[in-house]
Tab-separated table of C-alpha atoms in Angstrom:
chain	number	residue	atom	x	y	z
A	8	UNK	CA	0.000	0.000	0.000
A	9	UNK	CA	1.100	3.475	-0.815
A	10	UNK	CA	2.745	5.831	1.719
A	11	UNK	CA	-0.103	7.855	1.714
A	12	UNK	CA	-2.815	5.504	2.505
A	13	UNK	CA	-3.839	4.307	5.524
A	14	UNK	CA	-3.352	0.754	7.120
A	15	UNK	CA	-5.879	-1.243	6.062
A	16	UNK	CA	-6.266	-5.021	6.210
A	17	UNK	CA	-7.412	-7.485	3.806
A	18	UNK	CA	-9.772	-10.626	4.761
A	19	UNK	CA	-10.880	-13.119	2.042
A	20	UNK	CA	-12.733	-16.095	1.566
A	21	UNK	CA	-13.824	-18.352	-1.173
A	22	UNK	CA	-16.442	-20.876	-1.385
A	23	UNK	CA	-17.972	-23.798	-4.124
A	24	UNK	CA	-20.299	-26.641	-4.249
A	25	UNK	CA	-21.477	-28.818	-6.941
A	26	UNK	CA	-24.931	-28.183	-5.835
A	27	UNK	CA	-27.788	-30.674	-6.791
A	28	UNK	CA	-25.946	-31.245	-10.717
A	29	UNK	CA	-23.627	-34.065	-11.877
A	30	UNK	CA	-20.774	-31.900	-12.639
A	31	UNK	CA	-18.776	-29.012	-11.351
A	32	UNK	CA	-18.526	-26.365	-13.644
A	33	UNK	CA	-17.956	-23.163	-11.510
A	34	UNK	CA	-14.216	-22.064	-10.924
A	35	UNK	CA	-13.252	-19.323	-8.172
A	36	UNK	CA	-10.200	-17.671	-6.597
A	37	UNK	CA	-8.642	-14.727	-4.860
A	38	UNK	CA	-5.558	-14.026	-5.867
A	39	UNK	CA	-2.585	-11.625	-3.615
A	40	UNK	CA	-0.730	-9.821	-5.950
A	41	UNK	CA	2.694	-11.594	-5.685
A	42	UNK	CA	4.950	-8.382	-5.519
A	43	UNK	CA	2.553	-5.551	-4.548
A	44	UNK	CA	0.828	-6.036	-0.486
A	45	UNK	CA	-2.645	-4.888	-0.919
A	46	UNK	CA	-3.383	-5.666	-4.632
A	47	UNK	CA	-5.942	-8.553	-4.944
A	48	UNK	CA	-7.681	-10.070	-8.079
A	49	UNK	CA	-11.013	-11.863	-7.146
A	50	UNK	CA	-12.938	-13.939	-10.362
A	51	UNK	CA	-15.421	-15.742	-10.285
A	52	UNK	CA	-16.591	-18.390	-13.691
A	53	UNK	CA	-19.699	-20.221	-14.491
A	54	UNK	CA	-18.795	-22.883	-17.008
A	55	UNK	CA	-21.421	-24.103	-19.432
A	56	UNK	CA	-21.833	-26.762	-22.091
A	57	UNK	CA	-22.085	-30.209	-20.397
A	58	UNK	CA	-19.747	-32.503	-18.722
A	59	UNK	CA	-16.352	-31.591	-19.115
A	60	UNK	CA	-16.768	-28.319	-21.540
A	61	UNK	CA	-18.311	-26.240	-19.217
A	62	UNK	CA	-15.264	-26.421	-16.363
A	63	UNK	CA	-12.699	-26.715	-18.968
A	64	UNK	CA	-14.041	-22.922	-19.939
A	65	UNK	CA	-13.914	-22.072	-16.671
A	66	UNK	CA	-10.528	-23.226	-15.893
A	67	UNK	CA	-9.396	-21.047	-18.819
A	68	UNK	CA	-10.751	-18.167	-17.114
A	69	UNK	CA	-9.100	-18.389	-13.890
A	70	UNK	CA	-5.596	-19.546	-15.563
A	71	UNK	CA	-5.723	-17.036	-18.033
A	72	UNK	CA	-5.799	-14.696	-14.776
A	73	UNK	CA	-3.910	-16.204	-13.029
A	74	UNK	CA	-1.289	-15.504	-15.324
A	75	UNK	CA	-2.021	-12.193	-16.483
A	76	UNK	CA	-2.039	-11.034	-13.002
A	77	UNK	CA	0.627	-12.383	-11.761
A	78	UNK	CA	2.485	-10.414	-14.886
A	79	UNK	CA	0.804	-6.955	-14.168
A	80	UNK	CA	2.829	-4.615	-12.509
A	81	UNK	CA	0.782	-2.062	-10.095
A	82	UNK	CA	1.176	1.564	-10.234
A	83	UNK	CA	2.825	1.501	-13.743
A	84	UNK	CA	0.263	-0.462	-15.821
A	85	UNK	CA	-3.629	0.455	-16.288
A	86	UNK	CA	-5.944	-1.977	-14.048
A	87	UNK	CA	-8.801	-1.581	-16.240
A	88	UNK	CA	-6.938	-2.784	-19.421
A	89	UNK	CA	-5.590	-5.851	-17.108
A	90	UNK	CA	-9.073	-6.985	-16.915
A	91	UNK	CA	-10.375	-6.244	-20.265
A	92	UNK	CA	-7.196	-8.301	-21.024
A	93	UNK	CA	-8.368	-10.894	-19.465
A	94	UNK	CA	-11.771	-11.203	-20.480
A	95	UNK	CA	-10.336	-10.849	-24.035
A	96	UNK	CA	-8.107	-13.614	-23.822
A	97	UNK	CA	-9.895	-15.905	-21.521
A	98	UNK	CA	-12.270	-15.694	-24.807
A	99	UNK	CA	-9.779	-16.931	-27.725
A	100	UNK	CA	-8.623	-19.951	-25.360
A	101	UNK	CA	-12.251	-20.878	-24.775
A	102	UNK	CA	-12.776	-20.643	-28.442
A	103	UNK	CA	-9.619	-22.316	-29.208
A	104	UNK	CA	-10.792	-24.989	-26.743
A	105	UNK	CA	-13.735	-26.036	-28.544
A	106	UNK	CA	-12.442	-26.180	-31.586
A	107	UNK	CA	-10.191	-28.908	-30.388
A	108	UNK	CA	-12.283	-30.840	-28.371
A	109	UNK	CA	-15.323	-30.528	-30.797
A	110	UNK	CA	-17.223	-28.926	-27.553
A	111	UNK	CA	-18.920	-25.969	-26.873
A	112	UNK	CA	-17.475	-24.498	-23.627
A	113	UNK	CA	-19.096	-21.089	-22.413
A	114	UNK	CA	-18.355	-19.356	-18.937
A	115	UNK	CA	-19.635	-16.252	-17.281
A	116	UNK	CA	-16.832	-13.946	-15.994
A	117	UNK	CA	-16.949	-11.791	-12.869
A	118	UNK	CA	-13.783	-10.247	-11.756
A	119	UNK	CA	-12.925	-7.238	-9.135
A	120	UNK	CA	-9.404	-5.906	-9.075
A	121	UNK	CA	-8.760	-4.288	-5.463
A	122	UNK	CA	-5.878	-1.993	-5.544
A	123	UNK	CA	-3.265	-1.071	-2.993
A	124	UNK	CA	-4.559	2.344	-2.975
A	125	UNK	CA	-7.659	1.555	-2.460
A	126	UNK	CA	-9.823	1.259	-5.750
A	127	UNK	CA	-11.728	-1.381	-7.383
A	128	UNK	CA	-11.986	-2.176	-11.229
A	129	UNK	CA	-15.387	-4.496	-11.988
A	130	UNK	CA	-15.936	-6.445	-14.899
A	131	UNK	CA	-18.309	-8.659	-15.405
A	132	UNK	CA	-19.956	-10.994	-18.238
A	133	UNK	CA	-23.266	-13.449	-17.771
A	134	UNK	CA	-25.354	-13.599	-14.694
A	135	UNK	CA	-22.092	-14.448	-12.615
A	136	UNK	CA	-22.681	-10.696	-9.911
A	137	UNK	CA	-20.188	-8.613	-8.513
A	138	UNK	CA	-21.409	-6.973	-5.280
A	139	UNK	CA	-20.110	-3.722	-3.058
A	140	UNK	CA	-21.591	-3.395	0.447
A	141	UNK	CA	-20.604	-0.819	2.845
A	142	UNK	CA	-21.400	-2.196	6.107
A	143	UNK	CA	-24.823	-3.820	5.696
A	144	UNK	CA	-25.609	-1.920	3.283
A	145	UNK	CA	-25.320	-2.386	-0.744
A	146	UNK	CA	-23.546	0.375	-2.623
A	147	UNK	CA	-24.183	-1.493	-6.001
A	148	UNK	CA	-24.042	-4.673	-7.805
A	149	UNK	CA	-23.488	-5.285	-11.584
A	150	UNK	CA	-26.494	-6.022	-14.163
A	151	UNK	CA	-26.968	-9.814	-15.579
A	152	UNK	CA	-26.053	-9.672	-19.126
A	153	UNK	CA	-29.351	-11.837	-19.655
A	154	UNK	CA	-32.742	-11.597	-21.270
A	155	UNK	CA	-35.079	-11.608	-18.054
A	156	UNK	CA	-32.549	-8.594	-17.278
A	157	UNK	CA	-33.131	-6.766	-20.737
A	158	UNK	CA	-36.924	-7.333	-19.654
A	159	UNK	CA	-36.444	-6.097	-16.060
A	160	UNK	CA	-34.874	-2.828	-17.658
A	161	UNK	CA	-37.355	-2.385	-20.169
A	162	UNK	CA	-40.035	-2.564	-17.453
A	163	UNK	CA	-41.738	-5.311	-18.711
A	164	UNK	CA	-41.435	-8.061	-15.637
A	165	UNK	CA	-39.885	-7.129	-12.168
A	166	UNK	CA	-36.680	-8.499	-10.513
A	167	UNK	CA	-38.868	-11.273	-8.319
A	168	UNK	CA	-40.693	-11.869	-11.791
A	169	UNK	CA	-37.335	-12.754	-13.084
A	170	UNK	CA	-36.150	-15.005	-10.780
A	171	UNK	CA	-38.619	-17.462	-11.534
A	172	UNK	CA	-39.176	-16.177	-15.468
A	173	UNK	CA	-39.003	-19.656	-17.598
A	174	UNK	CA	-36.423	-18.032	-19.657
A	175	UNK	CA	-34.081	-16.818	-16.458
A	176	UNK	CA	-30.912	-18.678	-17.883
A	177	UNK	CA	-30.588	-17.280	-20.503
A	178	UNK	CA	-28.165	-15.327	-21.506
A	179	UNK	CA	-27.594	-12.509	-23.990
A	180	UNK	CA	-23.266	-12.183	-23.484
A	181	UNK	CA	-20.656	-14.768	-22.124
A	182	UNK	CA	-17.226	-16.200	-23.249
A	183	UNK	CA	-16.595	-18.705	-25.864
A	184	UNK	CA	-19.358	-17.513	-28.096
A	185	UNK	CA	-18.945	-16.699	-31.926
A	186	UNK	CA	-19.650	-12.878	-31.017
A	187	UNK	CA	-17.040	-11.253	-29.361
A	188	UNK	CA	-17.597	-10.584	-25.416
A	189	UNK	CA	-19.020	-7.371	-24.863
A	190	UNK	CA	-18.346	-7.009	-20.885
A	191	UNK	CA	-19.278	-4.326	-18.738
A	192	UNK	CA	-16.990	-2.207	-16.340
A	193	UNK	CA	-17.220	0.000	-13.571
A	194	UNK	CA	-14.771	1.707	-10.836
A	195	UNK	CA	-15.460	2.481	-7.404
A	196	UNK	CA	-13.053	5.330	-6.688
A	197	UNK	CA	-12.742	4.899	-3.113
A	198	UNK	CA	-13.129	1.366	-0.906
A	199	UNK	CA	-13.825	2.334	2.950
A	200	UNK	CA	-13.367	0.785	5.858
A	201	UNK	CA	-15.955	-1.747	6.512
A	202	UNK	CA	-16.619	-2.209	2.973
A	203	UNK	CA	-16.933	-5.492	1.475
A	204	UNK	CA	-16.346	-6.907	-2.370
A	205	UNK	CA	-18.578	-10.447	-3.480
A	206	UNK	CA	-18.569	-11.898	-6.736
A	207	UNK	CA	-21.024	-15.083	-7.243
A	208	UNK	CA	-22.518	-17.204	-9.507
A	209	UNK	CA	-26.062	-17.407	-10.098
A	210	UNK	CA	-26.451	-20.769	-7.961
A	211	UNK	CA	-25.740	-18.814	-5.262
A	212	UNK	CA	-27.172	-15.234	-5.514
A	213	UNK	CA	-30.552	-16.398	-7.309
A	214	UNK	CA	-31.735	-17.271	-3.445
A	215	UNK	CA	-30.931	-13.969	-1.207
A	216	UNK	CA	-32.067	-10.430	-1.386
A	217	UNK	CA	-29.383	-7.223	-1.591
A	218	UNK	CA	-30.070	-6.986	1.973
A	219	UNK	CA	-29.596	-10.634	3.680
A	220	UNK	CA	-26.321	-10.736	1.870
A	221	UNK	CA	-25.603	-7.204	3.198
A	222	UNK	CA	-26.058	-8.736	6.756
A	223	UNK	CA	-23.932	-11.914	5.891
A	224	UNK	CA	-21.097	-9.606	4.748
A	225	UNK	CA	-21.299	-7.005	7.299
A	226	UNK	CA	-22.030	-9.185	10.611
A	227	UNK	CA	-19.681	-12.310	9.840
A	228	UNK	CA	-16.033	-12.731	8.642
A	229	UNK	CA	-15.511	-13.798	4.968
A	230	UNK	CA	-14.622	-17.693	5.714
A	231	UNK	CA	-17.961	-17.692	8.070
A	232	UNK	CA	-20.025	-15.660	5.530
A	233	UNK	CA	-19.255	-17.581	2.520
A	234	UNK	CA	-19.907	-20.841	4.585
A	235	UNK	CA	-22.760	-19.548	5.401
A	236	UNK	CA	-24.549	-18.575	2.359
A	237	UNK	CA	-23.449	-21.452	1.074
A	238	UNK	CA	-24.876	-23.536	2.990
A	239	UNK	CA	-28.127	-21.283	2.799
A	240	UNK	CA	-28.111	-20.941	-0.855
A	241	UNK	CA	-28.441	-25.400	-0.790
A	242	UNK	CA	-30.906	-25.586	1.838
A	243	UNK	CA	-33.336	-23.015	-0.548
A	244	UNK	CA	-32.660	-24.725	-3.433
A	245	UNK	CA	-34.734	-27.599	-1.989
A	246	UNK	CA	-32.820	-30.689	-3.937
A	247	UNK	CA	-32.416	-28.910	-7.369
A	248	UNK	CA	-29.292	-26.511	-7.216
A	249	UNK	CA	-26.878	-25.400	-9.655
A	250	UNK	CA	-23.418	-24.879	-9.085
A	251	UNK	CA	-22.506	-22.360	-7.082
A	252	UNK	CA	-19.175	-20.200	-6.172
A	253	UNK	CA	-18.522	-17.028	-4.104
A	254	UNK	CA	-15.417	-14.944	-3.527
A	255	UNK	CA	-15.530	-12.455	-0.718
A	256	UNK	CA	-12.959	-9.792	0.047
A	257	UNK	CA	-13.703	-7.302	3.043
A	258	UNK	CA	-11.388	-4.208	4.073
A	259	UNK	CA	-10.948	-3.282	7.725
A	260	UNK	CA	-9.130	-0.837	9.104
A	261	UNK	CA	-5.892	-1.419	11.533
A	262	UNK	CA	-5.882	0.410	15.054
């Protein structure tokens, strides 16, 4: 962290479960910068295409971060392009991918980029969320890239509608399609104290409101919180669950 910010500290958490289907397809991580203290990549992918496609698009998304990241140097290179790098390359392996394996492998991408200085990069593609809370409550969350979302905004059906909308997974933008991704990216200037960073598939934020995971984040430490939900998220889904992932990354300040 820079001279000129204060101490903060950095608690994180992941969490997955197959859910109620045959196969894992969801891939998560949080990822410390390995040079700069502060600097954290969180990601979150929600394979699709059936067995073994789906994860093997996901596992192209977090390696292709993995390495990109680990490359990036902070405070000299732009954070946005990192992750627009990312999505952008994650892409051509997927694509590569299935033309080798005579698959079609699709994943969701949500990534947050927490900086030493204390700003976040979003970007996001699919129904996979990125969340901000400040304390309990939510700051903002990203829009699904999905057609019960394009109805939401065009006022045709409400957000409860959609969740249970016969048409809910499906989505209008993802990786590994012939169309190039068109993700969508946002900056939060300024992370506080108490605030707290969530991405998540759609197995796990289809089954809580903005506010219970406000109280989750704000009440309970990452590794509890993400337990938590998880095991929430599986008791609501009543025996027919998808996948589901979380990554959780919550900034305290040191006294």
């Amino acid at each position: 962290m820079s001279r000129n910010t204060p101490a903060f500290r950095l608690s994180a958490a992941t969490g997955i479960h197959r859910g109620d289907r045959l196969y894992q397809q969801d891939q998560v991580q949080i990822i410390a910068h390995p040079r700069q203290s502060g600097c954290v990549l969180g990601i979150v992918a929600d394979g699709m295409g059936g067995k073994s496609g789906g994860r093997k698009a996901a596992d192209q998304v977090i390696l292709t971060a993995q390495q990109l990241f680990e490359r990036f140097v902070p405070g000299e290179e732009d954070e946005a392009e990192l992750l627009r790098q990312i999505v952008s390359e994650a892409h051509l392996m997927i694509r590569l991918t299935a033309i080798s394996a005579e698959e079609e492998p699709h994943s969701t991408l949500a990534a947050y980029l927490l900086t030493s200085d204390r700003r976040c990069f979003w970007i996001h593609t699919g129904d996979s969320r990125l969340y901000h809370f400040r304390g309990p409550n939510m700051v903002g969350r990203s829009l699904d890239q999905s057609y019960v979302q394009r109805l939401v905004d065009e006022g045709q059906i409400t957000e409860d509608e959609a969740l249970v909308h016969p048409q809910s997974n499906l989505l209008t933008a993802c990786l590994g399609t012939v169309q190039e991704p068109t993700p969508v990216e946002s900056v939060i200037d300024q992370v506080e104290h108490g605030d707290s960073l969530m991405a998540c598939s759609d197995g796990l934020w289809h089954y809580f409101t903005a506010a219970e995971l406000g109280t989750v984040m704000h009440s309970l430490p990452p590794r509890d919180g993400a337990e938590l939900l998880v095991n929430k998220a599986r008791q609501r889904a009543k025996g027919s669950g998808d996948n589901l992932s979380i990554a959780i990354v919550r900034l305290d300040h040191i006294d």
